Amino acid sequence: MVKFKEFFIEKLILICGVASIFFVGLIFIFLLKEGLAVFKTVRPFDFLFGKSWYPISEPAQLGIFPLIMGSLVVTLGATIISVPIGVGCAIYIAEIAPLKLKETLKAGIELLAAIPSVVLGFIGMVTLVPLVKSVFKLPTGLTALSGSIMLAFMATPTIVSIAEDALYSVPKNFKEGALALGATKWQMIWRVMLPAASSGILAAIMLGIGRVIGETMAVMMITGNAAVMPRSILVPVRTLTATIAAEMGEAVVGSEHYFALFAIGIVLFIISFAINVTADLFLHKRE
């Protein structure tokens, strides 16, 4: 009976794993089926590197390069802000904080990760956007900087949680050996713990970036939604995800605009897949 239960559970887990891959494959096939149709009327190079996104004009201009650059600017800004804060918090929780404080901080960070993005977007609209406008003397606070700060706030819990697990999983004899050889606590953290946990920390950073680039509601609410080439971080931008969310409900099914939005979905799928594969490679890297 015990062997039968184990066999059943093993097969159930196998079926669930195969089903997940199968469903992801179906999603990608559906995106290809709908999205590739746009290339009957626009060349792939013009679609990816065109600088004008006017899908309902006559003729339609379907260049998504401003949207790609908007996503990259917001993602880069969020990464620059969230990575030092996230890794620093992970080091503090894993190696410095007292036990009681450590448990409280971990629970608080996990709670932050559970806040819905639309709530964070609303908070950003009423607090962060007016602050950015007044500090930088801008005509509007709906800028790439506002989006970067809010997305950094959303990515930090992911980075902290995974990086802290990576630091905690470093064998204790590494730490004990460094301290026994006369290293200070900071030297032990900087020269022993961080290099030993580097693959896990890099994976945490990559997954944080994946969270940022796939975010929709928060960036749609506070980045200004202007489909123009971003010339600085203090101007409104529009991201790939926000474009799909804002326009899919208005696109006529079967139109050029409709197929172009699905093609944007293909681009996003490929970017997210590449980020997650890279993170997985770092996570399972063996020195």
Tab-separated table of C-alpha atoms in Angstrom:
chain	number	residue	atom	x	y	z
A	1	MET	CA	0.000	0.000	0.000
A	2	VAL	CA	2.835	2.389	0.883
A	3	LYS	CA	4.604	1.649	-2.411
A	4	PHE	CA	1.367	2.264	-4.315
A	5	LYS	CA	0.931	5.653	-2.600
A	6	GLU	CA	4.507	6.635	-3.428
A	7	PHE	CA	4.045	5.525	-7.049
A	8	PHE	CA	0.780	7.495	-7.322
A	9	ILE	CA	2.296	10.659	-5.826
A	10	GLU	CA	5.386	10.434	-8.054
A	11	LYS	CA	3.254	10.050	-11.182
A	12	LEU	CA	0.964	12.890	-10.074
A	13	ILE	CA	3.961	15.199	-9.640
A	14	LEU	CA	5.267	14.116	-13.058
A	15	ILE	CA	1.895	14.850	-14.682
A	16	CYS	CA	1.756	18.296	-13.035
A	17	GLY	CA	5.271	19.110	-14.271
A	18	VAL	CA	4.555	17.969	-17.823
A	19	ALA	CA	1.202	19.817	-17.790
A	20	SER	CA	2.888	23.103	-16.812
A	21	ILE	CA	5.347	22.809	-19.724
A	22	PHE	CA	2.490	21.819	-22.040
A	23	PHE	CA	0.366	24.853	-21.059
A	24	VAL	CA	3.307	27.232	-21.488
A	25	GLY	CA	3.873	25.731	-24.933
A	26	LEU	CA	0.197	26.230	-25.809
A	27	ILE	CA	0.362	29.875	-24.713
A	28	PHE	CA	3.429	30.471	-26.885
A	29	ILE	CA	1.787	28.752	-29.885
A	30	PHE	CA	-1.335	30.903	-29.431
A	31	LEU	CA	0.807	34.064	-29.292
A	32	LEU	CA	2.646	32.998	-32.446
A	33	LYS	CA	-0.622	32.217	-34.251
A	34	GLU	CA	-2.092	35.644	-33.509
A	35	GLY	CA	1.068	37.755	-33.426
A	36	LEU	CA	2.914	36.619	-36.545
A	37	ALA	CA	-0.006	37.738	-38.710
A	38	VAL	CA	1.099	41.357	-38.284
A	39	PHE	CA	4.235	40.642	-40.322
A	40	LYS	CA	2.080	40.217	-43.428
A	41	THR	CA	1.771	44.006	-43.518
A	42	VAL	CA	4.867	45.238	-41.659
A	43	ARG	CA	8.436	43.974	-41.817
A	44	PRO	CA	9.872	42.523	-38.574
A	45	PHE	CA	12.729	45.066	-38.614
A	46	ASP	CA	10.292	47.988	-38.979
A	47	PHE	CA	8.117	46.557	-36.212
A	48	LEU	CA	10.986	46.101	-33.740
A	49	PHE	CA	12.966	49.252	-34.576
A	50	GLY	CA	10.340	51.640	-35.887
A	51	LYS	CA	10.090	54.828	-33.817
A	52	SER	CA	6.388	55.612	-34.245
A	53	TRP	CA	3.510	53.807	-32.521
A	54	TYR	CA	0.255	55.090	-34.025
A	55	PRO	CA	-1.757	51.884	-34.528
A	56	ILE	CA	-5.077	53.539	-35.451
A	57	SER	CA	-3.752	56.149	-37.897
A	58	GLU	CA	-4.032	55.779	-41.672
A	59	PRO	CA	-1.756	54.108	-42.539
A	60	ALA	CA	-0.978	52.462	-39.193
A	61	GLN	CA	2.526	53.007	-37.830
A	62	LEU	CA	3.553	49.994	-35.771
A	63	GLY	CA	7.059	50.655	-34.495
A	64	ILE	CA	7.570	49.371	-30.938
A	65	PHE	CA	11.129	50.612	-30.374
A	66	PRO	CA	9.933	53.484	-28.084
A	67	LEU	CA	7.985	50.918	-26.059
A	68	ILE	CA	11.013	48.623	-25.778
A	69	MET	CA	13.213	51.555	-24.720
A	70	GLY	CA	10.579	52.690	-22.215
A	71	SER	CA	10.555	49.213	-20.670
A	72	LEU	CA	14.367	49.121	-20.589
A	73	VAL	CA	14.691	52.585	-18.997
A	74	VAL	CA	12.176	51.777	-16.255
A	75	THR	CA	13.696	48.331	-15.677
A	76	LEU	CA	17.255	49.675	-15.542
A	77	GLY	CA	16.259	52.414	-13.098
A	78	ALA	CA	14.421	49.944	-10.866
A	79	THR	CA	17.394	47.551	-10.959
A	80	ILE	CA	19.878	50.273	-9.978
A	81	ILE	CA	17.700	51.182	-6.997
A	82	SER	CA	16.551	47.735	-5.856
A	83	VAL	CA	19.730	45.649	-6.167
A	84	PRO	CA	21.907	47.484	-3.591
A	85	ILE	CA	18.972	47.827	-1.179
A	86	GLY	CA	17.852	44.218	-1.662
A	87	VAL	CA	21.297	42.640	-1.305
A	88	GLY	CA	22.119	44.895	1.649
A	89	CYS	CA	18.889	43.898	3.414
A	90	ALA	CA	19.593	40.226	2.705
A	91	ILE	CA	23.098	40.510	4.225
A	92	TYR	CA	21.692	42.268	7.297
A	93	ILE	CA	18.949	39.697	7.829
A	94	ALA	CA	21.200	36.681	7.198
A	95	GLU	CA	24.332	37.712	9.086
A	96	ILE	CA	23.832	40.727	11.335
A	97	ALA	CA	20.276	41.020	12.664
A	98	PRO	CA	19.397	39.409	16.038
A	99	LEU	CA	17.217	36.306	15.791
A	100	LYS	CA	13.951	37.965	16.948
A	101	LEU	CA	14.439	40.934	14.637
A	102	LYS	CA	15.380	38.602	11.783
A	103	GLU	CA	12.045	36.763	11.962
A	104	THR	CA	10.115	40.051	12.113
A	105	LEU	CA	11.969	41.486	9.112
A	106	LYS	CA	11.461	38.337	7.019
A	107	ALA	CA	7.721	38.338	7.764
A	108	GLY	CA	7.481	42.041	6.900
A	109	ILE	CA	9.323	41.620	3.590
A	110	GLU	CA	7.121	38.680	2.598
A	111	LEU	CA	4.083	40.805	3.478
A	112	LEU	CA	5.329	43.578	1.167
A	113	ALA	CA	5.507	41.082	-1.698
A	114	ALA	CA	1.809	40.273	-1.187
A	115	ILE	CA	0.536	43.838	-1.752
A	116	PRO	CA	-1.363	44.000	-5.088
A	117	SER	CA	0.390	46.038	-7.770
A	118	VAL	CA	-2.707	48.160	-8.427
A	119	VAL	CA	-2.655	49.274	-4.776
A	120	LEU	CA	1.035	50.197	-5.056
A	121	GLY	CA	0.273	52.066	-8.275
A	122	PHE	CA	-2.460	54.073	-6.551
A	123	ILE	CA	-0.144	54.863	-3.623
A	124	GLY	CA	2.492	55.982	-6.133
A	125	MET	CA	-0.027	58.264	-7.889
A	126	VAL	CA	-1.046	60.106	-4.730
A	127	THR	CA	2.359	60.273	-2.986
A	128	LEU	CA	5.345	59.589	-5.241
A	129	VAL	CA	4.190	61.367	-8.419
A	130	PRO	CA	3.572	64.776	-6.718
A	131	LEU	CA	6.907	64.417	-4.876
A	132	VAL	CA	8.873	63.790	-8.095
A	133	LYS	CA	7.074	66.714	-9.754
A	134	SER	CA	7.936	69.171	-6.954
A	135	VAL	CA	11.526	67.980	-6.349
A	136	PHE	CA	12.595	68.131	-10.013
A	137	LYS	CA	10.329	71.084	-10.975
A	138	LEU	CA	8.641	69.110	-13.760
A	139	PRO	CA	5.346	69.795	-15.542
A	140	THR	CA	4.222	66.286	-14.528
A	141	GLY	CA	5.442	63.681	-12.081
A	142	LEU	CA	4.247	60.831	-14.310
A	143	THR	CA	7.752	59.897	-15.453
A	144	ALA	CA	10.072	56.941	-15.906
A	145	LEU	CA	11.707	57.847	-12.577
A	146	SER	CA	8.410	57.445	-10.721
A	147	GLY	CA	7.910	54.061	-12.366
A	148	SER	CA	11.475	52.989	-11.539
A	149	ILE	CA	11.124	53.885	-7.848
A	150	MET	CA	7.808	52.082	-7.501
A	151	LEU	CA	8.998	49.002	-9.392
A	152	ALA	CA	12.160	48.928	-7.254
A	153	PHE	CA	9.884	48.818	-4.212
A	154	MET	CA	8.043	45.877	-5.779
A	155	ALA	CA	11.190	43.970	-6.817
A	156	THR	CA	13.074	44.376	-3.527
A	157	PRO	CA	11.120	41.709	-1.560
A	158	THR	CA	11.915	39.101	-4.251
A	159	ILE	CA	15.617	39.987	-4.223
A	160	VAL	CA	15.815	40.054	-0.417
A	161	SER	CA	14.028	36.722	0.062
A	162	ILE	CA	16.041	34.712	-2.487
A	163	ALA	CA	19.392	36.362	-1.687
A	164	GLU	CA	18.869	35.744	2.033
A	165	ASP	CA	18.146	32.068	1.348
A	166	ALA	CA	21.325	31.890	-0.756
A	167	LEU	CA	23.415	33.389	2.063
A	168	TYR	CA	21.796	31.115	4.653
A	169	SER	CA	22.585	28.032	2.548
A	170	VAL	CA	26.355	28.719	2.567
A	171	PRO	CA	27.993	25.989	4.709
A	172	LYS	CA	28.682	27.117	8.282
A	173	ASN	CA	32.287	25.906	8.131
A	174	PHE	CA	33.024	28.643	5.555
A	175	LYS	CA	32.086	31.288	8.104
A	176	GLU	CA	33.750	29.525	11.014
A	177	GLY	CA	36.953	28.983	9.043
A	178	ALA	CA	37.165	32.652	8.055
A	179	LEU	CA	36.594	33.843	11.618
A	180	ALA	CA	39.097	31.289	12.978
A	181	LEU	CA	41.752	32.670	10.604
A	182	GLY	CA	41.297	36.123	12.116
A	183	ALA	CA	38.927	37.749	9.630
A	184	THR	CA	36.573	40.422	10.932
A	185	LYS	CA	32.841	39.910	10.525
A	186	TRP	CA	32.744	42.319	7.575
A	187	GLN	CA	35.721	40.620	5.911
A	188	MET	CA	34.017	37.264	6.385
A	189	ILE	CA	30.815	38.565	4.753
A	190	TRP	CA	32.559	40.394	1.899
A	191	ARG	CA	35.281	37.879	1.004
A	192	VAL	CA	33.671	34.550	1.941
A	193	MET	CA	29.876	34.652	2.209
A	194	LEU	CA	29.118	36.826	-0.834
A	195	PRO	CA	31.387	34.908	-3.262
A	196	ALA	CA	30.042	31.589	-1.977
A	197	ALA	CA	26.430	32.725	-2.438
A	198	SER	CA	27.051	34.654	-5.675
A	199	SER	CA	25.054	32.324	-7.918
A	200	GLY	CA	21.985	32.556	-5.674
A	201	ILE	CA	22.318	36.335	-5.375
A	202	LEU	CA	22.579	36.709	-9.166
A	203	ALA	CA	19.506	34.517	-9.542
A	204	ALA	CA	17.669	36.758	-7.050
A	205	ILE	CA	18.620	39.828	-9.100
A	206	MET	CA	17.493	38.213	-12.361
A	207	LEU	CA	14.145	37.168	-10.873
A	208	GLY	CA	13.705	40.689	-9.497
A	209	ILE	CA	14.307	42.060	-12.996
A	210	GLY	CA	11.779	39.539	-14.323
A	211	ARG	CA	9.208	40.856	-11.840
A	212	VAL	CA	9.905	44.431	-12.951
A	213	ILE	CA	9.740	43.886	-16.707
A	214	GLY	CA	6.494	41.917	-16.440
A	215	GLU	CA	4.693	44.442	-14.237
A	216	THR	CA	1.667	46.133	-15.790
A	217	MET	CA	-0.739	48.062	-13.560
A	218	ALA	CA	1.752	50.117	-11.538
A	219	VAL	CA	3.709	51.306	-14.586
A	220	MET	CA	0.526	52.043	-16.517
A	221	MET	CA	-0.667	54.277	-13.672
A	222	ILE	CA	2.472	56.305	-12.924
A	223	THR	CA	4.767	56.464	-15.989
A	224	GLY	CA	2.648	58.788	-18.121
A	225	ASN	CA	1.900	56.353	-20.973
A	226	ALA	CA	3.581	58.422	-23.695
A	227	ALA	CA	4.702	56.234	-26.613
A	228	VAL	CA	7.734	58.378	-27.442
A	229	MET	CA	11.478	57.776	-27.325
A	230	PRO	CA	12.675	58.420	-23.749
A	231	ARG	CA	15.464	61.013	-23.767
A	232	SER	CA	15.885	60.992	-19.978
A	233	ILE	CA	14.435	59.307	-16.920
A	234	LEU	CA	12.425	62.468	-16.123
A	235	VAL	CA	9.982	62.201	-19.037
A	236	PRO	CA	6.799	60.139	-19.490
A	237	VAL	CA	7.273	56.739	-21.124
A	238	ARG	CA	5.178	53.746	-22.061
A	239	THR	CA	6.190	50.120	-21.518
A	240	LEU	CA	5.341	47.012	-23.530
A	241	THR	CA	3.071	45.618	-20.811
A	242	ALA	CA	1.194	48.895	-20.337
A	243	THR	CA	0.575	49.105	-24.098
A	244	ILE	CA	-1.092	45.691	-24.175
A	245	ALA	CA	-3.198	46.442	-21.086
A	246	ALA	CA	-4.273	49.892	-22.289
A	247	GLU	CA	-5.098	49.035	-25.906
A	248	MET	CA	-6.233	45.405	-26.092
A	249	GLY	CA	-9.776	46.266	-25.003
A	250	GLU	CA	-10.121	48.819	-27.825
A	251	ALA	CA	-8.453	46.859	-30.646
A	252	VAL	CA	-10.769	45.407	-33.268
A	253	VAL	CA	-10.417	41.621	-33.373
A	254	GLY	CA	-8.570	40.576	-36.521
A	255	SER	CA	-7.237	44.072	-37.229
A	256	GLU	CA	-3.614	45.033	-37.762
A	257	HIS	CA	-3.632	46.700	-34.329
A	258	TYR	CA	-4.926	43.500	-32.707
A	259	PHE	CA	-2.201	41.349	-34.261
A	260	ALA	CA	0.471	43.934	-33.344
A	261	LEU	CA	-0.491	43.714	-29.658
A	262	PHE	CA	-0.081	39.946	-29.775
A	263	ALA	CA	3.301	40.433	-31.444
A	264	ILE	CA	4.269	42.645	-28.480
A	265	GLY	CA	3.218	39.725	-26.306
A	266	ILE	CA	5.656	37.480	-28.198
A	267	VAL	CA	8.479	39.955	-27.552
A	268	LEU	CA	7.592	40.076	-23.850
A	269	PHE	CA	7.348	36.287	-23.653
A	270	ILE	CA	10.815	35.878	-25.167
A	271	ILE	CA	12.333	38.507	-22.844
A	272	SER	CA	10.736	36.976	-19.732
A	273	PHE	CA	11.706	33.466	-20.790
A	274	ALA	CA	15.329	34.531	-21.349
A	275	ILE	CA	15.468	36.231	-17.931
A	276	ASN	CA	14.025	33.215	-16.120
A	277	VAL	CA	16.314	30.760	-17.932
A	278	THR	CA	19.320	32.935	-17.049
A	279	ALA	CA	18.211	33.070	-13.414
A	280	ASP	CA	17.784	29.280	-13.362
A	281	LEU	CA	21.268	28.798	-14.799
A	282	PHE	CA	22.756	31.044	-12.118
A	283	LEU	CA	20.713	29.331	-9.391
A	284	HIS	CA	21.942	25.860	-10.346
A	285	LYS	CA	25.482	26.916	-11.162
A	286	ARG	CA	28.125	24.770	-9.494
A	287	GLU	CA	31.466	26.315	-8.789
